[in-house]
PDB file of C-alpha atoms in Angstrom:
ATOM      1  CA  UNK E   1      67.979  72.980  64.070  1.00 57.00           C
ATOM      2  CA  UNK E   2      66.502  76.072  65.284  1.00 59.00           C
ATOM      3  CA  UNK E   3      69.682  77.653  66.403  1.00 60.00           C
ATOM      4  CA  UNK E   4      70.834  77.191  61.981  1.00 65.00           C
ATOM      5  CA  UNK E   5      67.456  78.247  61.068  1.00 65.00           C
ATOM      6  CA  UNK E   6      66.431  81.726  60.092  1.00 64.00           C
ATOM      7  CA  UNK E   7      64.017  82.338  62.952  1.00 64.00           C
ATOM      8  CA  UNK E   8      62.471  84.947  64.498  1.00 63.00           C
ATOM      9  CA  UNK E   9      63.712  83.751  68.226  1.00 63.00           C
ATOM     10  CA  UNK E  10      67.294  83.605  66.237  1.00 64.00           C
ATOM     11  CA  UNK E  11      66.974  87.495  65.488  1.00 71.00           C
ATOM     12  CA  UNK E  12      67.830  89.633  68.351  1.00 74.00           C
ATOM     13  CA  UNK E  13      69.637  92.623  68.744  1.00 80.00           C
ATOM     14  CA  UNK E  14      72.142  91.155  70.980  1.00 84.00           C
ATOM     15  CA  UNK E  15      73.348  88.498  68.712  1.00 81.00           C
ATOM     16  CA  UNK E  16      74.291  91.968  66.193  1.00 84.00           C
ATOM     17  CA  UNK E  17      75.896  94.144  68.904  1.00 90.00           C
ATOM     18  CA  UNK E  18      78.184  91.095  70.375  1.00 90.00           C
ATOM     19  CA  UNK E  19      78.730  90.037  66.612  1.00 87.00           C
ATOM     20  CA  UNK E  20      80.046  94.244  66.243  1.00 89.00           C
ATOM     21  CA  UNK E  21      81.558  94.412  69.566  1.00 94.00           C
ATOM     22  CA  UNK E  22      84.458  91.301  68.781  1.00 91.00           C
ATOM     23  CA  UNK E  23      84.604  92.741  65.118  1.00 87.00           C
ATOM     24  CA  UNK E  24      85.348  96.015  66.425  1.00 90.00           C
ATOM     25  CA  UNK E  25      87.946  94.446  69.366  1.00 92.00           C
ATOM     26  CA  UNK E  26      89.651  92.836  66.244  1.00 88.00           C
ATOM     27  CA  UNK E  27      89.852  95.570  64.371  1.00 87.00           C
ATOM     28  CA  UNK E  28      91.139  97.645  67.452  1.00 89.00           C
ATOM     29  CA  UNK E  29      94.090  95.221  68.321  1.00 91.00           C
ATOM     30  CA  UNK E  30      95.042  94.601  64.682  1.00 88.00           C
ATOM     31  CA  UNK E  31      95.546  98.321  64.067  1.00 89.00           C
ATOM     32  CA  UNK E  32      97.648  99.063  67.135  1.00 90.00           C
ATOM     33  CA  UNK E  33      99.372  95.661  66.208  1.00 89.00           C
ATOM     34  CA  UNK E  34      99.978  96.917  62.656  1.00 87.00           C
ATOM     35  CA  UNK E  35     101.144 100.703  64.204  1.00 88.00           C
ATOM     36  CA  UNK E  36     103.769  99.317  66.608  1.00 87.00           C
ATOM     37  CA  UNK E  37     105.712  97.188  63.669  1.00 84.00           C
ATOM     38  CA  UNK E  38     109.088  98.417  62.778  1.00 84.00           C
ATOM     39  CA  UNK E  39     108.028  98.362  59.552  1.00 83.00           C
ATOM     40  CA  UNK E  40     108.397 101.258  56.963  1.00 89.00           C
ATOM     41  CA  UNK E  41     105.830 104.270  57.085  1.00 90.00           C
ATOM     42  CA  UNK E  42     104.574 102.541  53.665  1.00 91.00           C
ATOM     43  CA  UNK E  43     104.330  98.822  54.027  1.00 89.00           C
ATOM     44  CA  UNK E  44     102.249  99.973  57.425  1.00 90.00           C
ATOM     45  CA  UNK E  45     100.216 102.188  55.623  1.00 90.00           C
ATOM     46  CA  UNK E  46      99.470  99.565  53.018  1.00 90.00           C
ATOM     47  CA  UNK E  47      98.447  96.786  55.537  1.00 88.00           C
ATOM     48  CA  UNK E  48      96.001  99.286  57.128  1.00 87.00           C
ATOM     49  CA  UNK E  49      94.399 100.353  53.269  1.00 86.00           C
ATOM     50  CA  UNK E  50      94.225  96.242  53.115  1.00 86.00           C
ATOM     51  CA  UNK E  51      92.340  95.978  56.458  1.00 84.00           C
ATOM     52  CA  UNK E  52      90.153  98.866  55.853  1.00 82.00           C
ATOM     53  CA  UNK E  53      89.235  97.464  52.596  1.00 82.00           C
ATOM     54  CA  UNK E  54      89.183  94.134  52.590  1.00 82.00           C
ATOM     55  CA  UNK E  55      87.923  93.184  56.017  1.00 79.00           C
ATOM     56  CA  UNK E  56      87.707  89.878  56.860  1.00 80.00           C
ATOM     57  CA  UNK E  57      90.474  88.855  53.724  1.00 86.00           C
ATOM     58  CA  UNK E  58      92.891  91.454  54.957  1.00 82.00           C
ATOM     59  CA  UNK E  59      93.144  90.413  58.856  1.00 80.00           C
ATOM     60  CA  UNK E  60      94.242  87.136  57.929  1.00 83.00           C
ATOM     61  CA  UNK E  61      96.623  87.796  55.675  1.00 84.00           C
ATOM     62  CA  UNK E  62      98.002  90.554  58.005  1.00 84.00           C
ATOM     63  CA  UNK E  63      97.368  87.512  60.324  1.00 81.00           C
ATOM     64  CA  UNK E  64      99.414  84.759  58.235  1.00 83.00           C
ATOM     65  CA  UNK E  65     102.214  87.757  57.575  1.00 82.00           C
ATOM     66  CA  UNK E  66     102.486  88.038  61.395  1.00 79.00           C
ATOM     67  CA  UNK E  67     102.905  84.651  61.866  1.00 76.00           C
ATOM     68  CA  UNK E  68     105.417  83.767  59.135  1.00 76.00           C
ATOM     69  CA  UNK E  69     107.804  86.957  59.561  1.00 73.00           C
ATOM     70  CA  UNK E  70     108.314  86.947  63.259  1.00 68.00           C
ATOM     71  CA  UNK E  71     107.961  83.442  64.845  1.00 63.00           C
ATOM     72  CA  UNK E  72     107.872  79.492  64.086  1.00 65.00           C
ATOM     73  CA  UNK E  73     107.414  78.504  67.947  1.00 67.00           C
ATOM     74  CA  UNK E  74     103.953  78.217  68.154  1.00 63.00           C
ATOM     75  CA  UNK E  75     104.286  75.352  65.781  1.00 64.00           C
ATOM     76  CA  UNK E  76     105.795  72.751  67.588  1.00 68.00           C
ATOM     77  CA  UNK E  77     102.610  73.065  70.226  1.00 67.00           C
ATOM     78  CA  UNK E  78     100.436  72.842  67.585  1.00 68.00           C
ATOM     79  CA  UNK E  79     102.041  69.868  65.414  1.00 68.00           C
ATOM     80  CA  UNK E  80     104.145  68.463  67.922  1.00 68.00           C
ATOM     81  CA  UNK E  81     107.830  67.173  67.581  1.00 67.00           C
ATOM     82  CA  UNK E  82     109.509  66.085  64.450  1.00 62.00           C
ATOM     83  CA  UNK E  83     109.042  62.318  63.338  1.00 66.00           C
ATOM     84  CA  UNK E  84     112.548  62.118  62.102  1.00 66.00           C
ATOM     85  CA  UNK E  85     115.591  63.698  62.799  1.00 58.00           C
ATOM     86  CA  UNK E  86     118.090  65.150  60.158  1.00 58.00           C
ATOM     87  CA  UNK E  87     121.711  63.836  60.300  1.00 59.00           C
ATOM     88  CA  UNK E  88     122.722  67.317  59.970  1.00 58.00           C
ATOM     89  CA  UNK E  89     123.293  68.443  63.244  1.00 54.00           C
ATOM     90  CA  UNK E  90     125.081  65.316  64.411  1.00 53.00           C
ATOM     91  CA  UNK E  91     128.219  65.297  65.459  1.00 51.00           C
ATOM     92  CA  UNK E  92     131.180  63.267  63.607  1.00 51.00           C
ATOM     93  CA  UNK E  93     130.380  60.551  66.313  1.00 51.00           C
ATOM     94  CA  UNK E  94     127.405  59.622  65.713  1.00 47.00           C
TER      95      UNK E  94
END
């Protein structure tokens, strides 16, 4: 419980500065992320204003947009295969 709890042993500067130093790694990466798209001048400059703004709200929507726009593979590690099959790409065979 003490590690929840708002003690003083719970309040050191260390906790504050690595807490700052992955905020400011994420903020690093998703800027250079958001500079290299091929993207118009304006839709980049808008995702930045969004980041800049809206912190936490904008990196994972920039986050989601990433994800959805560019690629599905990383899905089928995370959910696995299909449980059924479409008859769709069958052949006249089958």
């Amino acid at each position: 419980m003490r590690f929840i709890e708002a003690n003083a042993i719970n309040d050191h500067p260390m906790i504050y500065w690595g807490i700052g130093t992955v905020w400011a790694l994420m903020l690093f990466a998703t800027f250079f992320s958001i500079r290299s798209q091929a993207s118009s001048l304006w839709v980049r400059f808008i995702w930045l204003l969004l980041v800049v703004a809206l912190p936490g709200i904008g990196l994972l929507l920039y986050l989601l947009w990433c994800l959805t726009r560019f690629d599905y593979s990383f899905l089928k590690f995370v959910v696995g295969p299909p449980r059924t099959v479409s008859s769709k790409g069958k052949g006249a065979g089958a």
